[in-house]
Amino acid sequence: MKKTHFASPSRRAVLAGAAALTTPALWRAKGAFAEESKKIVVGTWGGDYANLLHKNIEIPFLESKGWEVVQDTESDAPRRAKMVAEKRLPRGTSDVQALSDVNVAEMTAAGVLDKIDYSKLSRAPEILPVLKSDYAVPHIYSGLVLVYNPKLITTAPTSLNDLFDGKNAGKVGVIDIQYIYTVMAAAIAGGGSLNDFEPAKGKLADLKKQGVKIYPTNEGMAQGLKTEEVGLCVMWKARCVQWQKAGVPVDSAVPKEGIIAYQSLFSIPKNAPNKQGAYAYLDALLQSQAQINFANDMGYNPTVSDAPLPEDLRKRIGFTDEEQKHLMTADYTYVTQNDAKWKEWWDKDFKG
């Protein structure tokens, strides 16, 4: 093997190098680095959510202050896989990641998320205590309800079992990217629970035989309901409100089995290149006006205490006191341990 020998630098060379540190060229390089630090890379779902992040958060609260926000849009599964693949790198490729409550649990277990330093968030005191967590800042929340087109489903549904009732055969749709929540609903309908999904297999097998239609995205489901290709699904109440505003002829009903809660949150990868920018983004999404605008545009409930909504909007997107008593949260440990298995079953057995 040939070895390369490096000569020791002379004193003159060392002094020359030191002098170079004060040159305008280096000042420009340092300035370029400072400019680069104003860039925030946001991993998020695409579609409506990404568009509204830009409209309600990035333009008014970040770009107006000189931040450059770059969205890396993709469904959560490949984004989560990328975070894990980058785990050992000193610098990852994103500063913040939009994740569901279930996703956060999985990524926390994978050891890729930074613990949130709430002292760096001026808006931290306004976060609803029930939604505050160690590894993510809550953005919006809603609950899983039955969404239906009254023209096709003439009697309002009341139970998750209405999804699997033969009378609705060929009228039911499910959303591929929402597979784990569909599994949860099927499990409960089948007599299981949020920490026992096994009964979902029989329910979903029946649904497959009945001619269920599978849409890749939330937007695809909205189109299916609008064109009357399907008439019934489970979806977040917030999305139902958004679809109604867009002219999709749907109503919602709370299932008697209870309401599975959903949160969309933002986390910081441990190796985020720009953590200052990450905290700026988190503070921006917690601004009361950003929260109010998101509630109005997308139908999700605010996660801060100082974002008052008009009474009619609050009634449309929220739940009554009695309904709130039946809110259920996922068993995140159970989901983390079983998500990969259920994703494989969903792809091979249910979709295949």
XYZ file of C-alpha atoms in Angstrom:
352
model
C 0.000 0.000 0.000
C 1.332 3.371 -0.962
C 1.307 5.919 1.857
C 0.962 9.618 1.296
C 3.179 11.768 3.512
C 2.106 15.298 4.437
C 4.792 17.876 5.250
C 4.352 19.942 8.439
C 3.311 23.534 7.612
C 5.864 26.284 8.068
C 5.331 29.108 10.574
C 4.832 31.471 7.623
C 2.094 29.232 6.204
C 0.319 29.097 9.552
C 0.403 32.899 9.869
C -0.828 33.272 6.299
C -3.696 30.913 7.038
C -4.613 32.879 10.138
C -4.601 36.104 8.161
C -6.939 34.551 5.629
C -9.582 34.182 8.344
C -10.089 37.945 8.264
C -10.409 38.276 4.499
C -13.601 39.552 2.805
C -13.905 36.178 1.056
C -14.403 34.441 4.387
C -16.793 37.143 5.530
C -18.874 36.386 2.463
C -18.747 32.664 3.254
C -19.852 33.324 6.821
C -22.619 35.549 5.505
C -23.763 32.803 3.151
C -23.908 30.399 6.088
C -25.991 32.876 8.058
C -28.377 33.226 5.140
C -28.614 29.459 4.857
C -29.636 29.293 8.519
C -32.830 31.196 7.623
C -33.993 28.158 5.651
C -36.484 25.786 7.301
C -37.154 22.384 5.716
C -40.590 21.044 6.650
C -41.556 17.418 6.116
C -45.318 17.234 5.649
C -48.191 15.576 3.892
C -49.018 17.226 0.593
C -52.401 18.347 -0.695
C -54.691 20.619 1.293
C -52.660 20.398 4.481
C -49.447 21.573 2.834
C -51.268 24.375 1.025
C -52.850 25.627 4.243
C -49.559 25.465 6.133
C -48.183 27.801 3.489
C -51.209 30.113 3.532
C -51.870 30.327 7.266
C -48.444 29.849 8.859
C -45.509 30.209 6.508
C -46.485 33.344 4.577
C -47.825 35.496 7.453
C -45.585 34.390 10.325
C -42.311 33.173 8.786
C -41.686 34.472 5.279
C -42.700 37.933 6.479
C -39.798 37.736 8.946
C -37.222 36.629 6.400
C -37.452 32.862 6.797
C -37.338 30.689 3.689
C -39.593 27.653 4.121
C -39.127 24.594 1.914
C -41.787 21.886 2.069
C -40.746 18.261 1.541
C -44.151 16.739 0.794
C -44.719 13.007 1.076
C -46.998 10.644 2.965
C -45.808 9.867 6.471
C -44.527 6.296 5.901
C -41.621 7.215 3.579
C -40.834 10.293 5.677
C -40.630 8.165 8.815
C -38.446 5.622 7.024
C -36.126 8.412 5.884
C -35.805 9.782 9.419
C -34.787 6.364 10.712
C -32.344 5.875 7.812
C -30.735 9.251 8.637
C -30.567 8.534 12.356
C -26.781 8.099 12.484
C -26.029 11.136 10.340
C -24.810 14.254 12.165
C -27.147 16.380 10.020
C -30.477 15.187 8.709
C -32.414 16.655 5.801
C -35.399 18.173 7.647
C -35.892 20.620 10.500
C -39.466 19.779 11.483
C -41.788 16.904 10.613
C -45.584 16.851 10.545
C -46.734 13.605 12.151
C -49.905 12.063 13.510
C -50.154 11.154 17.173
C -49.482 7.520 16.270
C -46.493 8.500 14.117
C -44.996 10.479 17.007
C -45.194 7.440 19.275
C -43.424 5.316 16.666
C -40.678 7.841 16.022
C -40.164 8.425 19.746
C -39.658 4.690 20.187
C -37.207 4.749 17.264
C -35.149 7.383 19.091
C -35.082 9.940 16.282
C -36.935 12.867 17.892
C -35.626 15.691 20.058
C -37.372 16.360 23.336
C -39.248 19.656 23.022
C -37.717 22.519 24.983
C -40.841 24.507 25.793
C -38.765 27.373 27.168
C -37.920 28.168 23.533
C -41.586 28.612 22.613
C -43.212 31.908 23.522
C -46.600 30.309 22.847
C -46.052 27.289 25.106
C -48.224 28.590 27.991
C -51.261 28.661 25.676
C -51.094 24.980 24.653
C -54.033 22.987 26.036
C -52.530 20.903 28.867
C -54.253 17.684 27.782
C -52.499 17.915 24.387
C -49.013 18.792 25.615
C -46.380 16.071 25.155
C -42.619 15.605 25.390
C -41.668 15.001 21.763
C -44.177 16.962 19.678
C -46.102 20.215 19.613
C -49.817 19.799 18.827
C -51.048 21.660 15.774
C -54.695 20.637 15.331
C -57.059 17.932 16.538
C -60.363 16.300 15.628
C -62.169 12.969 15.992
C -63.150 10.018 13.787
C -66.809 10.082 12.711
C -69.039 8.461 10.117
C -69.208 10.604 6.975
C -71.963 9.900 4.456
C -73.720 11.189 1.358
C -77.441 11.360 2.291
C -78.448 10.676 -1.307
C -76.876 7.203 -1.136
C -77.169 6.536 2.607
C -80.729 7.673 3.252
C -80.781 6.704 6.940
C -78.098 8.404 9.001
C -75.559 5.865 10.298
C -75.199 5.472 14.055
C -72.596 2.738 14.480
C -69.210 1.728 13.114
C -70.909 -1.526 12.162
C -72.868 0.376 9.512
C -69.641 0.341 7.489
C -69.778 -3.442 7.328
C -73.541 -3.929 7.021
C -74.497 -5.747 3.834
C -77.160 -3.136 3.094
C -74.331 -0.709 2.317
C -72.351 -3.133 0.137
C -70.571 -1.333 -2.685
C -71.186 2.058 -1.096
C -68.290 2.116 1.375
C -64.868 3.646 0.776
C -61.636 3.582 2.777
C -58.494 5.694 2.524
C -55.157 3.968 2.037
C -53.058 6.497 3.964
C -55.501 6.230 6.899
C -55.133 2.440 7.138
C -54.306 2.251 10.846
C -57.368 4.291 11.828
C -59.573 2.164 9.564
C -58.161 -0.888 11.341
C -58.993 0.713 14.708
C -62.590 1.356 13.630
C -62.954 -2.189 12.312
C -61.488 -3.631 15.506
C -63.978 -1.766 17.691
C -66.869 -2.729 15.400
C -65.782 -6.355 15.680
C -65.721 -6.364 19.465
C -62.035 -5.592 19.863
C -60.488 -2.481 21.328
C -57.735 0.070 20.820
C -55.244 -2.454 22.178
C -56.710 -5.487 20.414
C -56.975 -5.077 16.648
C -57.345 -8.774 15.787
C -61.154 -8.637 15.256
C -60.547 -6.091 12.488
C -59.408 -8.838 10.114
C -62.817 -10.467 9.890
C -64.614 -7.160 9.482
C -62.282 -5.908 6.764
C -62.368 -9.268 4.968
C -66.163 -8.939 4.803
C -65.824 -5.379 3.546
C -63.486 -6.522 0.792
C -66.023 -9.137 -0.348
C -68.715 -6.447 -0.415
C -66.773 -4.405 -2.972
C -65.121 -1.724 -0.869
C -63.431 1.048 -2.835
C -59.937 2.053 -1.719
C -58.782 5.623 -2.335
C -55.099 6.545 -2.020
C -55.685 9.927 -0.358
C -58.220 11.999 1.555
C -58.792 14.108 -1.552
C -59.608 10.970 -3.538
C -62.255 9.999 -1.008
C -63.823 13.456 -1.224
C -64.110 13.083 -4.986
C -65.646 9.622 -4.607
C -68.295 10.977 -2.242
C -69.003 13.928 -4.510
C -69.458 11.815 -7.646
C -71.525 9.271 -5.672
C -69.066 6.484 -6.384
C -69.302 5.796 -2.644
C -71.610 7.034 0.072
C -70.033 6.142 3.419
C -66.644 6.229 5.140
C -64.949 7.041 8.424
C -63.031 10.280 8.534
C -62.084 13.118 10.845
C -64.980 15.458 11.497
C -62.698 18.302 10.462
C -62.312 16.846 6.988
C -66.068 16.481 6.682
C -66.444 20.199 7.435
C -63.772 21.008 4.865
C -65.477 18.848 2.248
C -68.828 20.493 2.954
C -67.239 23.899 2.344
C -65.878 22.592 -0.960
C -69.351 21.554 -2.104
C -69.193 17.833 -1.322
C -72.742 16.790 -0.269
C -71.953 15.005 3.005
C -73.060 14.930 6.624
C -71.401 13.405 9.678
C -72.590 11.233 12.543
C -70.879 10.306 15.793
C -70.639 6.505 16.170
C -72.250 5.163 19.332
C -69.074 3.189 20.101
C -67.168 6.422 20.732
C -64.898 8.895 18.955
C -61.276 8.042 18.212
C -59.315 11.257 18.694
C -56.725 12.402 16.180
C -53.934 14.939 16.501
C -51.624 16.373 13.883
C -48.369 17.440 15.529
C -44.897 18.706 14.659
C -41.659 17.181 15.917
C -37.983 18.073 15.585
C -35.558 15.364 14.423
C -32.546 14.986 16.712
C -30.219 15.812 13.820
C -32.244 18.723 12.419
C -29.783 21.107 10.697
C -31.591 24.270 11.818
C -33.134 23.904 15.262
C -33.541 27.647 15.653
C -35.677 27.602 12.532
C -37.537 24.548 13.811
C -38.595 26.365 16.984
C -39.566 29.419 14.943
C -41.869 27.153 12.910
C -43.403 25.597 16.026
C -44.065 29.014 17.545
C -45.643 30.190 14.290
C -48.111 27.310 14.090
C -49.240 28.058 17.662
C -50.143 31.686 16.892
C -53.797 32.293 17.712
C -54.650 33.720 14.275
C -52.945 30.800 12.517
C -55.012 28.417 14.644
C -58.258 30.292 13.971
C -57.569 30.346 10.228
C -56.816 26.622 10.189
C -60.058 25.930 12.063
C -61.972 27.993 9.520
C -60.234 26.548 6.446
C -59.803 22.924 7.470
C -62.274 22.360 10.291
C -59.815 21.189 12.934
C -59.987 22.384 16.526
C -57.313 24.753 17.892
C -54.742 23.382 20.318
C -54.250 26.680 22.168
C -56.446 28.390 24.735
C -56.538 31.854 23.165
C -57.979 31.074 19.737
C -61.706 31.835 20.140
C -63.922 30.591 17.328
C -67.264 31.963 16.143
C -70.063 30.002 17.806
C -71.403 28.549 14.549
C -67.925 27.311 13.578
C -67.312 25.845 17.018
C -70.554 23.870 16.741
C -69.721 22.616 13.249
C -66.181 21.406 13.957
C -66.352 20.501 17.643
C -68.213 18.004 19.799
C -70.882 18.438 22.455
C -69.998 17.994 26.110
C -71.677 14.583 26.053
C -69.810 13.511 22.911
C -66.498 14.623 24.400
C -67.058 12.146 27.229
C -66.714 9.400 24.619
C -63.433 10.570 23.094
C -60.899 7.739 22.910
C -57.157 7.934 22.336
C -55.119 5.206 20.720
C -52.887 2.927 22.764
C -49.702 4.267 21.207
C -47.466 1.556 22.651
C -49.678 -1.135 21.131
C -49.804 0.652 17.784
C -46.024 1.086 17.721
C -45.515 -2.604 18.377
C -48.036 -3.735 15.757
C -48.117 -1.088 13.010
C -45.665 -2.844 10.669
C -47.588 -6.103 10.938
C -50.884 -4.401 10.168
C -49.425 -2.429 7.261
C -48.221 -5.692 5.729
C -51.612 -7.327 6.267
C -53.391 -4.288 4.816
C -51.240 -4.274 1.677
C -51.143 -8.031 1.045
C -54.468 -9.344 2.320
C -56.901 -6.449 2.278
C -55.705 -4.519 -0.780
C -54.186 -7.492 -2.606
